[in-house]
Amino acid sequence: MNLGRFALYNPSRRDLLKAAILPAGSFSLRGAGRPPKRILIAGAGLAGLSAAYELVQAGHQVIVLDARGHPGGRVLTLRDSFADGQYAEAGAETFGQTHNFVQHYVQEFHLETMPAWNFGTLTSLVFRDGRRSGSGSDLSRKYVQPAVREIGDPLAPGWPSSDLLRQFDRISMSELLESRGASPEEIALLQITYSDSWDNGTAPDSALCLLRDEAIARKGASFRIRGGNDQLPKALASSLGARVHYRTTLLRIQQNSKQVTVTVNTSGRRSQISADYLICAIPFPVLRSIEVSPGFSEGKQRAIRELSYNSVTRVYVQSPTRPWIAEGLSGFAATDLPIGTVWDCAEGQPGVRGILECYTSGERARRLASLSEPQRVGTVVENLQKVFPGVSSEKAVSIAWDADPLVKGAFAWFKRDQMSTLLPHIARREGRVFFAGEHTSPWFGWMQGALESGNRAAHEVNDAK
Ligand SMILES: Cc1cc2nc3c(=O)[nH]c(=O)nc-3n(C[C@H](O)[C@H](O)[C@H](O)COP(=O)(O)OP(=O)(O)OC[C@H]3O[C@@H](n4cnc5c(N)ncnc54)[C@H](O)[C@@H]3O)c2cc1C
């Protein structure tokens, strides 16, 4: 996730409505499903749920399976951990003005949004070598922003072109920056400025992967769903009613020319379900251990095996007041400390308290994840007080996404050359099995990607012969 750093845009309702214009042919499956098909969907995250929603509208028979006891997967609002009714997002947190699939469903279910990163005149910090330091904004303008413009609009159909892949996917971010004259010292400062998304280091990841994230995050304003993002998957799931089966884990996929059969475990009991088609909307690290017969194509197997996922660990510290505001600070800080990037994730919520969220990814996330919960919180609070001295911890909670057995990582994060070699295989159908999920979309790592992929898969199944 990219934080849309320093975005001070104040959106109006008109902007929202403008943004919700969808690409031609994206939706409108309504009534298209004649004769109705029997469709299984594994995964009740936004990808699986949106696919189910569209296919039900079309008149198909749909069953959704999820191993968890609730819908939403990586859209997870932490509601019981804090005082004053404040809440925090463990997974997806903000979305952009140009994220038309998110905006579409937000409007479909009459959810309210509020602006994110709405700092007004408050200052955001860069904290480096034990003190507040100058930001990397000038360097970003010199080296990163021109490259972001060069990669065009990642939300445009057909993106990325083979030219873009050749130019930007085969190299890492440090190679790109070096080739444009950045010194090692400048690259180090940029890495802190972009600490939320460049934390794997600038060497292993595809430059296109990082530039794409920047481009998606920075276009226009950002929003949150007022009251918590989990309202969106809950609304989708409740419209599907008893079609969604919880605590049901996919174990095996078997297909022949006539049907697909899945073996599932429902609260300790094994059973089989057959249908015309399956949409597999579960993360690839989990799919690695699911038995598939006959096996998928070579290209698909390689994509499932090799697709890289980023590590993210987040620690949330609720403070009795927001002392940073009195200092004229927004609460946002990009740091070189073990706490990564910090911001007030209860921004815009009522109450005098604030929740400082410490977002780490890559190596810092893995180091925090290796600690026990009390050690993790202790390390974070100690370091947080170096940046915001008046902050005290009333309640604290953490989440390490690598440790979630139903994802085993945070989101797809392509290493050098993987967008060129793996993307073409990730979303491609395998007989009666179709694929959805953020990792199958050019907008991976975003709710927009999950919803886009759900819609694409719904259309593919609807049209399948
Ligand atoms: C730390 C973090 C920060 C993020 N920040 C943002 C952000 O600010 N903005 C944004 O737009 N997006 C953000 N995202 C990304 C966003 O959350 C995801 O892109 C999106 O929610 C993925 O949806 P999905 O349906 O593809 O996958 P998931 O939500 O993971 O859904 C997959 C479902 O499959 C189920 N499942 C897994 N294995 C099995 C099995 N064997 N059998 C049955 N069910 C199974 C899981 O329980 C899960 O419910 C963030 C994600 C993370 C983790």
XYZ file of C-alpha atoms and ligand atoms in Angstrom:
518
model
C 0.000 0.000 0.000
C 1.132 3.474 -0.715
C -0.020 6.251 1.548
C -0.653 9.000 -0.955
C 1.922 10.988 0.984
C 1.362 14.675 1.558
C -1.856 14.712 -0.483
C -3.727 17.794 0.662
C -6.528 17.736 -1.832
C -9.982 18.380 -0.420
C -12.515 16.429 -2.430
C -16.098 17.341 -3.157
C -19.023 15.020 -3.806
C -18.862 15.949 -7.501
C -15.325 14.555 -7.708
C -16.572 11.305 -6.262
C -19.382 10.998 -8.750
C -17.070 11.825 -11.639
C -14.648 9.165 -10.469
C -17.308 6.474 -10.435
C -17.611 6.400 -14.233
C -16.644 2.860 -15.165
C -14.950 1.468 -18.217
C -17.435 0.386 -20.917
C -18.583 -3.217 -20.450
C -17.349 -3.461 -16.859
C -20.705 -4.298 -15.354
C -24.220 -4.849 -16.626
C -24.266 -8.625 -16.500
C -27.816 -8.161 -15.180
C -30.052 -10.826 -16.693
C -27.287 -12.110 -18.998
C -26.993 -15.584 -17.517
C -29.211 -17.725 -19.714
C -29.112 -20.639 -19.217
C -27.951 -20.234 -15.618
C -24.578 -21.764 -14.770
C -23.558 -23.349 -11.452
C -20.529 -21.451 -10.197
C -18.343 -22.046 -7.143
C -16.240 -19.209 -5.810
C -13.383 -19.852 -3.368
C -12.662 -16.750 -1.257
C -15.078 -14.198 0.220
C -12.692 -11.258 -0.050
C -13.651 -8.324 -2.267
C -12.640 -10.258 -5.399
C -14.776 -13.340 -4.719
C -17.699 -11.339 -3.337
C -17.860 -8.894 -6.238
C -17.661 -11.772 -8.748
C -20.520 -13.492 -6.890
C -22.577 -10.297 -6.729
C -22.318 -9.710 -10.492
C -23.011 -13.358 -11.364
C -26.098 -13.469 -9.129
C -27.353 -10.271 -10.807
C -26.887 -12.094 -14.108
C -29.105 -14.954 -12.909
C -26.470 -17.633 -12.235
C -26.403 -20.059 -9.282
C -23.499 -19.197 -7.032
C -21.882 -20.676 -3.912
C -19.064 -18.799 -2.163
C -16.701 -20.627 0.238
C -14.395 -19.014 2.780
C -12.206 -20.523 5.487
C -12.778 -17.570 7.830
C -15.861 -16.956 9.942
C -16.534 -13.579 8.304
C -16.364 -11.916 4.876
C -13.747 -9.413 3.698
C -10.392 -11.206 3.984
C -7.819 -8.432 3.898
C -10.439 -5.719 4.417
C -10.510 -6.005 8.186
C -11.531 -3.226 10.579
C -10.242 -3.547 14.164
C -13.214 -2.439 16.244
C -12.821 -3.943 19.726
C -9.241 -2.981 20.463
C -9.648 0.728 21.250
C -11.465 3.115 23.629
C -13.985 5.795 22.568
C -15.423 3.617 19.784
C -12.387 4.432 17.644
C -11.318 1.862 15.057
C -8.365 1.122 12.788
C -7.859 -0.731 9.519
C -5.692 -3.872 9.702
C -5.750 -4.279 5.913
C -7.030 -1.907 3.228
C -7.157 1.626 4.573
C -7.624 4.281 1.883
C -8.625 4.404 -1.757
C -8.195 6.982 -4.475
C -10.496 9.266 -6.374
C -9.679 7.372 -9.556
C -10.431 3.926 -8.077
C -13.636 3.595 -10.028
C -14.539 0.029 -9.009
C -14.312 0.923 -5.310
C -16.313 4.111 -5.839
C -18.936 2.154 -7.791
C -19.616 -0.343 -4.989
C -19.407 2.343 -2.284
C -22.241 4.111 -4.085
C -24.133 0.893 -4.845
C -24.372 0.146 -1.093
C -24.882 3.784 -0.025
C -21.751 3.893 2.117
C -20.378 7.211 3.264
C -16.805 8.264 2.595
C -14.531 10.810 4.224
C -11.303 12.395 3.020
C -8.014 10.749 3.996
C -4.647 12.434 4.577
C -6.576 15.647 5.149
C -3.754 17.421 6.955
C -4.591 21.043 6.113
C -1.746 23.199 7.425
C -0.310 20.500 9.726
C 3.222 19.350 8.973
C 4.372 15.824 8.101
C 7.832 14.690 9.200
C 10.825 12.791 7.951
C 12.792 11.398 10.913
C 16.340 10.263 10.168
C 19.515 9.565 12.180
C 17.749 10.360 15.462
C 16.227 13.701 14.470
C 13.659 15.447 12.328
C 15.231 16.015 8.939
C 14.400 17.615 5.598
C 11.962 15.699 3.445
C 12.928 13.961 0.216
C 10.310 15.976 -1.730
C 12.879 17.710 -3.949
C 14.528 14.394 -4.771
C 11.144 12.881 -5.443
C 10.373 15.725 -7.857
C 13.750 15.271 -9.551
C 13.964 11.490 -9.862
C 10.692 9.739 -9.043
C 7.873 11.942 -10.343
C 9.197 12.156 -13.941
C 9.427 8.336 -14.020
C 5.894 8.057 -12.591
C 4.668 10.253 -15.457
C 6.560 8.123 -17.983
C 4.757 4.926 -16.995
C 1.397 6.517 -17.924
C -1.915 5.675 -16.287
C -1.881 2.212 -14.665
C -5.686 2.380 -14.510
C -5.937 2.586 -18.317
C -7.091 -0.564 -20.144
C -4.235 -2.658 -21.536
C -1.630 -1.232 -19.123
C 1.289 -2.125 -18.975
C 2.437 -2.147 -22.598
C 5.325 -4.391 -23.616
C 7.467 -1.249 -24.063
C 6.870 -0.249 -20.451
C 7.693 -3.746 -19.246
C 10.946 -3.701 -21.225
C 11.915 -0.293 -19.898
C 10.870 -0.468 -16.251
C 10.173 -4.051 -15.131
C 13.548 -5.557 -15.972
C 15.355 -3.147 -13.653
C 15.159 -2.399 -9.949
C 14.404 1.011 -8.490
C 18.032 1.554 -7.454
C 19.214 0.786 -10.993
C 16.644 3.209 -12.374
C 17.651 5.968 -9.936
C 21.363 5.393 -10.538
C 20.848 5.551 -14.287
C 19.229 8.961 -13.750
C 22.148 10.313 -11.732
C 20.971 9.760 -8.116
C 23.826 9.260 -5.615
C 23.766 6.451 -2.986
C 23.027 9.123 -0.332
C 20.066 10.451 -2.360
C 18.748 6.919 -2.898
C 18.958 6.285 0.864
C 16.908 9.439 1.602
C 14.339 8.501 -1.030
C 14.028 5.059 0.534
C 13.011 6.678 3.847
C 10.625 9.079 2.129
C 8.960 6.112 0.444
C 9.467 3.873 3.464
C 5.981 2.369 3.315
C 6.469 0.841 -0.116
C 10.241 0.695 -0.724
C 11.085 -1.184 2.448
C 12.230 -4.358 0.722
C 15.175 -2.211 -0.305
C 15.401 -0.657 -3.740
C 17.219 -3.661 -5.232
C 14.954 -6.745 -5.474
C 11.620 -5.240 -6.530
C 10.605 -4.262 -10.044
C 10.919 -0.483 -10.614
C 7.614 -0.703 -12.490
C 5.933 -2.294 -9.447
C 6.999 0.609 -7.204
C 6.329 3.378 -9.757
C 2.895 1.881 -10.473
C 2.022 1.987 -6.780
C 3.028 5.626 -6.591
C 0.987 6.458 -9.697
C -2.121 4.699 -8.371
C -1.876 6.346 -4.950
C -1.194 9.895 -5.983
C -3.860 10.561 -8.584
C -6.238 13.018 -6.929
C -7.743 12.723 -3.473
C -7.861 9.727 -1.151
C -10.789 8.507 0.923
C -11.780 6.175 3.724
C -15.199 4.586 4.268
C -16.675 6.432 7.237
C -17.224 3.946 10.070
C -14.752 1.360 8.690
C -13.908 -0.304 5.377
C -15.307 -3.698 6.448
C -18.778 -2.300 5.728
C -18.132 -2.835 2.018
C -17.486 -6.626 2.103
C -20.227 -6.992 4.735
C -22.725 -5.258 2.440
C -21.710 -7.442 -0.518
C -21.908 -10.610 1.624
C -25.258 -9.716 3.106
C -26.715 -9.168 -0.378
C -25.608 -12.763 -1.167
C -27.226 -14.190 1.995
C -26.951 -17.976 2.463
C -24.919 -18.356 -0.738
C -21.804 -17.567 1.350
C -20.489 -20.529 3.355
C -18.037 -19.632 6.120
C -15.495 -21.861 7.960
C -15.236 -23.864 4.749
C -11.679 -24.471 3.578
C -10.796 -25.427 0.011
C -8.480 -28.478 0.002
C -8.564 -29.896 -3.520
C -9.617 -28.900 -7.054
C -10.439 -31.553 -9.606
C -11.842 -30.976 -13.107
C -12.802 -32.839 -16.268
C -14.415 -31.738 -19.513
C -17.886 -31.577 -17.906
C -17.471 -30.146 -14.413
C -15.218 -29.023 -11.591
C -15.314 -30.660 -8.146
C -13.815 -29.191 -4.995
C -13.052 -31.001 -1.761
C -13.664 -28.815 1.289
C -13.347 -29.064 5.034
C -16.269 -27.521 6.900
C -15.648 -27.374 10.649
C -13.775 -30.719 10.568
C -16.025 -32.498 8.031
C -14.816 -33.246 4.507
C -17.192 -33.059 1.566
C -17.244 -32.502 -2.186
C -19.156 -29.950 -4.239
C -19.424 -29.979 -8.035
C -20.296 -27.134 -10.386
C -19.849 -25.974 -13.972
C -17.060 -23.546 -13.102
C -14.845 -22.437 -10.215
C -13.524 -18.937 -9.598
C -10.439 -19.263 -7.442
C -10.136 -15.961 -5.519
C -7.667 -16.977 -2.842
C -4.083 -15.712 -2.539
C -1.375 -17.668 -4.419
C 0.726 -18.469 -1.300
C -2.307 -20.440 -0.021
C -3.052 -21.997 -3.419
C 0.496 -23.462 -3.359
C -0.626 -26.102 -0.875
C -3.945 -26.978 -2.537
C -4.035 -30.202 -4.535
C -4.994 -29.671 -8.202
C -5.916 -32.502 -10.558
C -5.045 -32.550 -13.408
C -2.255 -30.074 -12.679
C -2.427 -26.522 -14.080
C -0.237 -25.470 -17.038
C 3.517 -24.956 -16.523
C 3.162 -21.162 -16.693
C 0.396 -21.081 -14.077
C 2.273 -23.434 -11.750
C 5.354 -21.235 -11.975
C 3.298 -18.089 -11.255
C 1.646 -19.730 -8.238
C 5.020 -20.928 -6.947
C 7.091 -17.797 -7.561
C 4.825 -14.753 -7.234
C 6.306 -12.671 -4.471
C 4.195 -11.111 -1.661
C 5.268 -8.181 0.481
C 5.555 -8.527 4.266
C 3.626 -5.967 6.342
C 3.446 -5.668 10.127
C 1.368 -2.895 11.702
C 1.280 -1.768 15.312
C -1.463 0.589 16.559
C -0.959 2.722 19.665
C -3.953 4.571 21.080
C -2.966 7.713 22.925
C -5.277 9.550 25.432
C -4.839 12.793 23.444
C -3.240 13.894 20.170
C -0.250 15.881 21.475
C 1.255 16.207 17.983
C -1.576 18.523 16.882
C -0.549 21.146 19.498
C 2.885 21.090 17.863
C 1.366 21.749 14.431
C 2.103 18.182 13.262
C -0.201 15.870 11.323
C 1.074 12.724 13.058
C 2.523 11.486 9.774
C 6.233 10.602 9.863
C 8.439 8.617 7.488
C 11.285 7.253 9.628
C 14.433 5.130 9.517
C 13.427 3.583 12.867
C 12.014 0.058 13.400
C 8.512 1.628 13.415
C 8.589 2.435 9.679
C 5.988 5.005 8.662
C 3.614 6.505 11.239
C 0.251 8.237 10.911
C -2.909 8.988 12.851
C -5.277 6.376 11.502
C -8.179 7.713 13.600
C -8.011 10.925 11.533
C -11.541 12.301 11.179
C -12.997 10.038 13.906
C -14.708 11.616 16.895
C -13.033 11.602 20.324
C -10.041 13.296 21.905
C -7.888 10.220 21.569
C -5.743 9.397 18.544
C -4.358 6.147 17.165
C -0.836 6.276 15.810
C -0.348 3.456 13.383
C 3.180 2.225 12.687
C 3.316 0.615 9.250
C 6.350 -1.495 8.428
C 6.989 -3.533 5.329
C 9.817 -5.691 3.966
C 12.690 -6.457 6.331
C 11.438 -4.178 9.121
C 8.077 -5.962 9.050
C 9.729 -9.369 9.276
C 11.883 -8.244 12.225
C 8.842 -6.927 14.153
C 6.856 -10.038 13.250
C 9.534 -12.252 14.807
C 8.948 -10.626 18.248
C 6.270 -11.605 20.770
C 3.284 -9.215 20.978
C 4.542 -7.481 24.200
C 8.077 -7.110 22.734
C 6.648 -5.778 19.489
C 4.511 -3.192 21.251
C 7.377 -2.261 23.642
C 9.809 -1.685 20.729
C 7.282 0.399 18.874
C 6.257 2.604 21.809
C 9.896 3.277 22.729
C 10.734 4.357 19.172
C 7.485 6.234 18.633
C 8.307 8.482 21.592
C 11.535 9.530 19.850
C 9.477 11.010 17.023
C 6.446 12.228 19.019
C 7.741 12.733 22.603
C 4.364 13.475 24.256
C 2.706 10.241 23.117
C 1.737 7.644 25.702
C 0.215 4.242 25.025
C -3.191 3.529 26.522
C -3.947 0.504 24.347
C -1.864 -1.176 21.683
C -2.437 -3.988 19.224
C -0.508 -5.408 16.266
C -0.994 -7.519 13.165
C 1.676 -9.386 11.163
C 0.243 -10.391 7.794
C 2.982 -12.954 7.099
C 1.569 -14.958 10.022
C -1.981 -15.082 8.608
C -2.278 -18.653 7.225
C -4.999 -17.551 4.795
C -2.713 -15.091 2.986
C 0.908 -15.728 4.130
C 1.911 -12.174 3.224
C 0.263 -8.797 2.673
C -0.255 -8.465 -1.094
C 1.422 -9.331 -4.387
C 4.641 -7.373 -4.839
C 6.493 -8.183 -8.033
C 10.228 -8.694 -8.036
C 12.324 -7.572 -10.977
C 11.090 -9.140 -14.224
C 8.042 -10.801 -12.595
C 5.474 -8.426 -14.119
C 6.784 -9.422 -17.581
C 7.110 -13.144 -16.942
C 4.297 -13.951 -14.481
C 1.466 -11.431 -15.126
C 0.384 -13.087 -18.417
C -0.117 -16.439 -16.624
C -1.635 -15.268 -13.340
C -5.155 -14.422 -14.521
C -5.435 -16.892 -17.411
C -8.159 -19.535 -17.063
C -7.254 -23.196 -16.652
C -10.086 -25.219 -18.177
C -13.105 -24.738 -15.904
C -11.126 -22.794 -13.296
C -10.998 -18.980 -13.469
C -8.869 -16.683 -11.315
C -9.608 -13.510 -9.364
C -7.937 -11.640 -6.502
C -5.846 -8.490 -6.220
C -2.801 -10.461 -7.426
C -4.475 -11.120 -10.793
C -5.018 -7.419 -11.553
C -2.611 -4.695 -12.751
C -3.864 -2.832 -9.631
C -2.493 -5.481 -7.247
C -2.212 -4.420 -3.616
C -5.419 -2.367 -3.791
C -9.147 -2.966 -3.223
C -9.557 -1.577 -6.744
C -7.548 -4.529 -8.059
C -9.598 -7.077 -6.114
C -12.900 -5.619 -7.389
C -11.657 -5.237 -10.963
C -10.527 -8.869 -10.960
C -13.874 -10.052 -9.561
C -15.671 -8.251 -12.363
C -13.301 -9.573 -15.023
C -13.711 -13.145 -13.779
C -17.513 -12.771 -13.624
C -17.558 -11.687 -17.269
C -15.245 -14.532 -18.275
C -17.440 -17.153 -16.587
C -20.616 -15.607 -17.954
C -19.190 -15.794 -21.479
C -17.596 -19.246 -21.029
C -18.700 -22.059 -23.318
C -1.418 -4.381 5.196
C -2.309 -4.109 4.029
C -2.564 -2.793 3.646
C -3.394 -2.526 2.565
N -3.717 -1.228 2.267
C -4.597 -0.970 1.278
C -5.085 0.350 1.069
O -4.769 1.287 1.801
N -5.962 0.558 0.063
C -6.409 -0.451 -0.735
O -7.225 -0.198 -1.619
N -5.989 -1.722 -0.527
C -5.103 -1.997 0.444
N -4.703 -3.281 0.695
C -5.041 -4.330 -0.289
C -6.441 -4.886 -0.168
O -6.728 -5.178 1.168
C -6.488 -6.149 -1.023
O -6.065 -5.848 -2.343
C -7.873 -6.774 -1.131
O -8.575 -6.706 0.077
C -7.677 -8.227 -1.561
O -8.917 -8.836 -1.771
P -8.959 -10.305 -2.366
O -10.372 -10.681 -2.464
O -8.096 -10.389 -3.559
O -8.198 -11.209 -1.269
P -8.584 -11.495 0.260
O -9.209 -10.303 0.854
O -7.361 -12.037 0.892
O -9.696 -12.634 0.140
C -9.350 -13.968 -0.060
C -10.238 -14.831 0.818
O -9.878 -16.189 0.588
C -10.018 -16.881 1.807
N -9.214 -18.089 1.738
C -7.862 -18.223 1.718
N -7.526 -19.516 1.626
C -8.676 -20.230 1.581
C -8.981 -21.610 1.467
N -8.035 -22.559 1.371
N -10.278 -21.977 1.460
C -11.263 -21.058 1.556
N -11.035 -19.739 1.660
C -9.752 -19.328 1.664
C -9.527 -15.900 2.863
O -10.074 -16.220 4.113
C -10.035 -14.567 2.311
O -11.255 -14.181 2.897
C -3.932 -3.589 1.808
C -3.700 -4.916 2.210
C -2.905 -5.171 3.318
C -2.696 -6.590 3.754
